[in-house]
PDB file of C-alpha atoms in Angstrom:
ATOM      1  CA  GLN D   1      88.372 115.297 104.554  1.00 91.00           C
ATOM      2  CA  VAL D   2      91.713 113.867 105.593  1.00 94.00           C
ATOM      3  CA  GLN D   3      94.716 115.204 103.735  1.00 97.00           C
ATOM      4  CA  LEU D   4      98.319 114.101 103.977  1.00 98.00           C
ATOM      5  CA  GLN D   5     101.389 115.871 102.644  1.00 98.00           C
ATOM      6  CA  GLU D   6     104.880 114.430 102.448  1.00 98.00           C
ATOM      7  CA  SER D   7     107.965 116.608 102.746  1.00 98.00           C
ATOM      8  CA  GLY D   8     111.675 116.007 102.730  1.00 97.00           C
ATOM      9  CA  PRO D   9     114.687 115.797 100.450  1.00 95.00           C
ATOM     10  CA  GLY D  10     114.339 114.469  96.960  1.00 92.00           C
ATOM     11  CA  LEU D  11     117.972 113.399  96.799  1.00 96.00           C
ATOM     12  CA  VAL D  12     120.107 111.544  99.292  1.00 97.00           C
ATOM     13  CA  THR D  13     123.582 110.117  98.949  1.00 97.00           C
ATOM     14  CA  PRO D  14     124.292 106.435  99.533  1.00 97.00           C
ATOM     15  CA  SER D  15     124.764 105.464 103.185  1.00 97.00           C
ATOM     16  CA  GLN D  16     122.891 108.571 104.388  1.00 97.00           C
ATOM     17  CA  THR D  17     119.688 108.535 106.382  1.00 97.00           C
ATOM     18  CA  LEU D  18     116.484 109.565 104.673  1.00 98.00           C
ATOM     19  CA  ALA D  19     114.143 111.666 106.791  1.00 98.00           C
ATOM     20  CA  LEU D  20     110.611 112.350 105.565  1.00 98.00           C
ATOM     21  CA  ALA D  21     107.681 113.971 107.267  1.00 98.00           C
ATOM     22  CA  CYS D  22     103.969 113.597 106.698  1.00 98.00           C
ATOM     23  CA  THR D  23     101.731 116.430 107.817  1.00 98.00           C
ATOM     24  CA  VAL D  24      98.118 115.476 108.406  1.00 98.00           C
ATOM     25  CA  SER D  25      95.072 117.716 108.283  1.00 97.00           C
ATOM     26  CA  GLY D  26      91.427 116.888 108.753  1.00 95.00           C
ATOM     27  CA  ALA D  27      92.136 114.240 111.394  1.00 95.00           C
ATOM     28  CA  SER D  28      94.292 113.798 114.438  1.00 95.00           C
ATOM     29  CA  LEU D  29      97.084 111.268 114.729  1.00 96.00           C
ATOM     30  CA  THR D  30      95.520 110.196 118.014  1.00 94.00           C
ATOM     31  CA  ASP D  31      91.965 109.717 116.744  1.00 92.00           C
ATOM     32  CA  SER D  32      90.462 106.290 117.104  1.00 90.00           C
ATOM     33  CA  TYR D  33      90.562 103.929 114.136  1.00 89.00           C
ATOM     34  CA  ASN D  34      93.464 105.708 112.485  1.00 93.00           C
ATOM     35  CA  TYR D  35      96.654 103.982 111.455  1.00 96.00           C
ATOM     36  CA  TRP D  36      99.383 105.985 109.733  1.00 97.00           C
ATOM     37  CA  SER D  37     101.654 104.212 107.313  1.00 97.00           C
ATOM     38  CA  TRP D  38     104.609 104.796 105.069  1.00 98.00           C
ATOM     39  CA  ILE D  39     104.549 103.093 101.687  1.00 98.00           C
ATOM     40  CA  ARG D  40     106.994 103.269  98.817  1.00 98.00           C
ATOM     41  CA  GLN D  41     106.969 102.318  95.181  1.00 98.00           C
ATOM     42  CA  PRO D  42     110.267 101.794  93.375  1.00 97.00           C
ATOM     43  CA  PRO D  43     110.348 102.459  89.652  1.00 95.00           C
ATOM     44  CA  GLY D  44     108.792  99.630  87.706  1.00 96.00           C
ATOM     45  CA  LYS D  45     107.690  97.767  90.842  1.00 97.00           C
ATOM     46  CA  GLY D  46     104.610  97.490  92.970  1.00 96.00           C
ATOM     47  CA  PRO D  47     104.007  99.354  96.207  1.00 96.00           C
ATOM     48  CA  GLU D  48     105.717  98.180  99.373  1.00 97.00           C
ATOM     49  CA  TRP D  49     104.294  98.778 102.823  1.00 97.00           C
ATOM     50  CA  MET D  50     107.097  99.941 105.092  1.00 97.00           C
ATOM     51  CA  GLY D  51     105.591 100.505 108.506  1.00 97.00           C
ATOM     52  CA  VAL D  52     102.844 102.045 110.602  1.00 97.00           C
ATOM     53  CA  ILE D  53     102.361 104.124 113.707  1.00 97.00           C
ATOM     54  CA  THR D  54      99.150 103.691 115.639  1.00 96.00           C
ATOM     55  CA  ARG D  55      97.090 106.225 117.558  1.00 95.00           C
ATOM     56  CA  SER D  56      98.925 105.248 120.723  1.00 94.00           C
ATOM     57  CA  GLY D  57     102.350 105.648 119.125  1.00 96.00           C
ATOM     58  CA  THR D  58     103.090 101.947 118.725  1.00 96.00           C
ATOM     59  CA  THR D  59     105.064 101.143 115.602  1.00 97.00           C
ATOM     60  CA  TYR D  60     105.312  98.084 113.371  1.00 96.00           C
ATOM     61  CA  TYR D  61     107.677  97.590 110.463  1.00 97.00           C
ATOM     62  CA  SER D  62     108.078  95.402 107.438  1.00 96.00           C
ATOM     63  CA  PRO D  63     110.698  92.731 108.113  1.00 96.00           C
ATOM     64  CA  SER D  64     112.090  93.380 104.652  1.00 94.00           C
ATOM     65  CA  LEU D  65     113.596  96.629 105.903  1.00 95.00           C
ATOM     66  CA  GLU D  66     115.790  94.696 108.328  1.00 91.00           C
ATOM     67  CA  GLY D  67     115.582  97.254 111.113  1.00 93.00           C
ATOM     68  CA  ARG D  68     116.594 100.249 109.004  1.00 97.00           C
ATOM     69  CA  ALA D  69     113.324 102.135 109.380  1.00 98.00           C
ATOM     70  CA  SER D  70     112.020 104.193 112.251  1.00 98.00           C
ATOM     71  CA  ILE D  71     108.643 105.933 112.408  1.00 98.00           C
ATOM     72  CA  SER D  72     107.886 108.582 114.989  1.00 98.00           C
ATOM     73  CA  ARG D  73     105.414 111.371 115.487  1.00 98.00           C
ATOM     74  CA  ASP D  74     104.972 114.913 116.761  1.00 97.00           C
ATOM     75  CA  THR D  75     101.393 115.231 117.920  1.00 96.00           C
ATOM     76  CA  SER D  76     101.759 118.989 118.452  1.00 97.00           C
ATOM     77  CA  LYS D  77     102.351 119.328 114.712  1.00 97.00           C
ATOM     78  CA  ASN D  78     100.030 116.443 113.763  1.00 97.00           C
ATOM     79  CA  GLN D  79     102.949 115.050 111.846  1.00 98.00           C
ATOM     80  CA  PHE D  80     104.615 111.663 111.626  1.00 98.00           C
ATOM     81  CA  THR D  81     108.032 110.943 110.232  1.00 98.00           C
ATOM     82  CA  LEU D  82     110.040 108.204 108.595  1.00 98.00           C
ATOM     83  CA  GLN D  83     113.753 107.693 108.975  1.00 98.00           C
ATOM     84  CA  LEU D  84     115.431 105.095 106.775  1.00 98.00           C
ATOM     85  CA  ASN D  85     119.107 104.644 107.352  1.00 97.00           C
ATOM     86  CA  SER D  86     121.903 103.190 105.242  1.00 97.00           C
ATOM     87  CA  MET D  87     120.260 104.274 102.020  1.00 97.00           C
ATOM     88  CA  THR D  88     121.266 102.518  98.808  1.00 97.00           C
ATOM     89  CA  PRO D  89     120.202 103.079  95.194  1.00 96.00           C
ATOM     90  CA  GLU D  90     117.715 100.223  95.688  1.00 96.00           C
ATOM     91  CA  ASP D  91     115.818 102.490  98.099  1.00 98.00           C
ATOM     92  CA  ALA D  92     115.022 104.977  95.338  1.00 98.00           C
ATOM     93  CA  ALA D  93     111.254 105.213  95.078  1.00 98.00           C
ATOM     94  CA  ILE D  94     108.224 107.397  95.423  1.00 98.00           C
ATOM     95  CA  TYR D  95     107.478 107.521  99.138  1.00 98.00           C
ATOM     96  CA  TYR D  96     103.887 107.932 100.308  1.00 98.00           C
ATOM     97  CA  CYS D  97     102.217 108.406 103.624  1.00 98.00           C
ATOM     98  CA  ALA D  98      98.736 106.990 104.000  1.00 97.00           C
ATOM     99  CA  ARG D  99      95.938 106.361 106.464  1.00 96.00           C
ATOM    100  CA  ASP D 100      93.751 103.366 107.064  1.00 92.00           C
ATOM    101  CA  SER D 101      91.173 102.528 109.683  1.00 89.00           C
ATOM    102  CA  PHE D 102      91.900  98.861 110.316  1.00 88.00           C
ATOM    103  CA  GLY D 103      95.658  98.586 110.821  1.00 85.00           C
ATOM    104  CA  GLU D 104      96.109  95.466 108.723  1.00 87.00           C
ATOM    105  CA  ALA D 105      97.924  97.130 105.795  1.00 86.00           C
ATOM    106  CA  ARG D 106      95.530  95.861 103.170  1.00 89.00           C
ATOM    107  CA  TRP D 107      95.797  97.985 100.062  1.00 89.00           C
ATOM    108  CA  SER D 108      92.035  98.320  99.802  1.00 89.00           C
ATOM    109  CA  ASP D 109      91.883  99.825 103.301  1.00 91.00           C
ATOM    110  CA  PHE D 110      94.114 102.818 102.588  1.00 94.00           C
ATOM    111  CA  GLY D 111      91.553 105.541 102.037  1.00 91.00           C
ATOM    112  CA  SER D 112      93.772 108.609 102.260  1.00 96.00           C
ATOM    113  CA  TRP D 113      97.144 109.083 100.617  1.00 97.00           C
ATOM    114  CA  GLY D 114      99.641 111.860 100.246  1.00 98.00           C
ATOM    115  CA  ARG D 115     100.727 112.821  96.756  1.00 98.00           C
ATOM    116  CA  GLY D 116     104.072 111.136  97.206  1.00 98.00           C
ATOM    117  CA  ILE D 117     107.633 112.370  97.124  1.00 98.00           C
ATOM    118  CA  GLN D 118     110.231 111.108  94.693  1.00 98.00           C
ATOM    119  CA  VAL D 119     113.468 110.104  96.404  1.00 98.00           C
ATOM    120  CA  THR D 120     116.628 109.494  94.402  1.00 98.00           C
ATOM    121  CA  VAL D 121     119.734 107.914  95.902  1.00 97.00           C
ATOM    122  CA  SER D 122     122.886 109.018  94.171  1.00 95.00           C
ATOM    123  CA  SER D 123     126.337 110.337  94.920  1.00 92.00           C
TER     124      SER D 123
END
């Protein structure tokens, strides 16, 4: 069974960079047919796909983030990370890491999710 666990700060100040990690167990980041995504859900809004890192380490991002996001990985820890710079209060959300097997970011394809981490942006 694949399990994902987010970690990182629950509070960041405006203009700072958010750094979150997702630790994976039960599967390897480099296994075939695994795509590892970051998704967020602001209060009162629907989920937003942010980006993905593939088994080969290739990354793709939502254009809506305008280049502020960066996803990387540490295969020795079986962990992938999200950095989101220039944080504003509009970036406050529950941040999730998730896995799918098709790489097309369809909500129905995400079979494994972390529990999520609440991030507040405030001075």
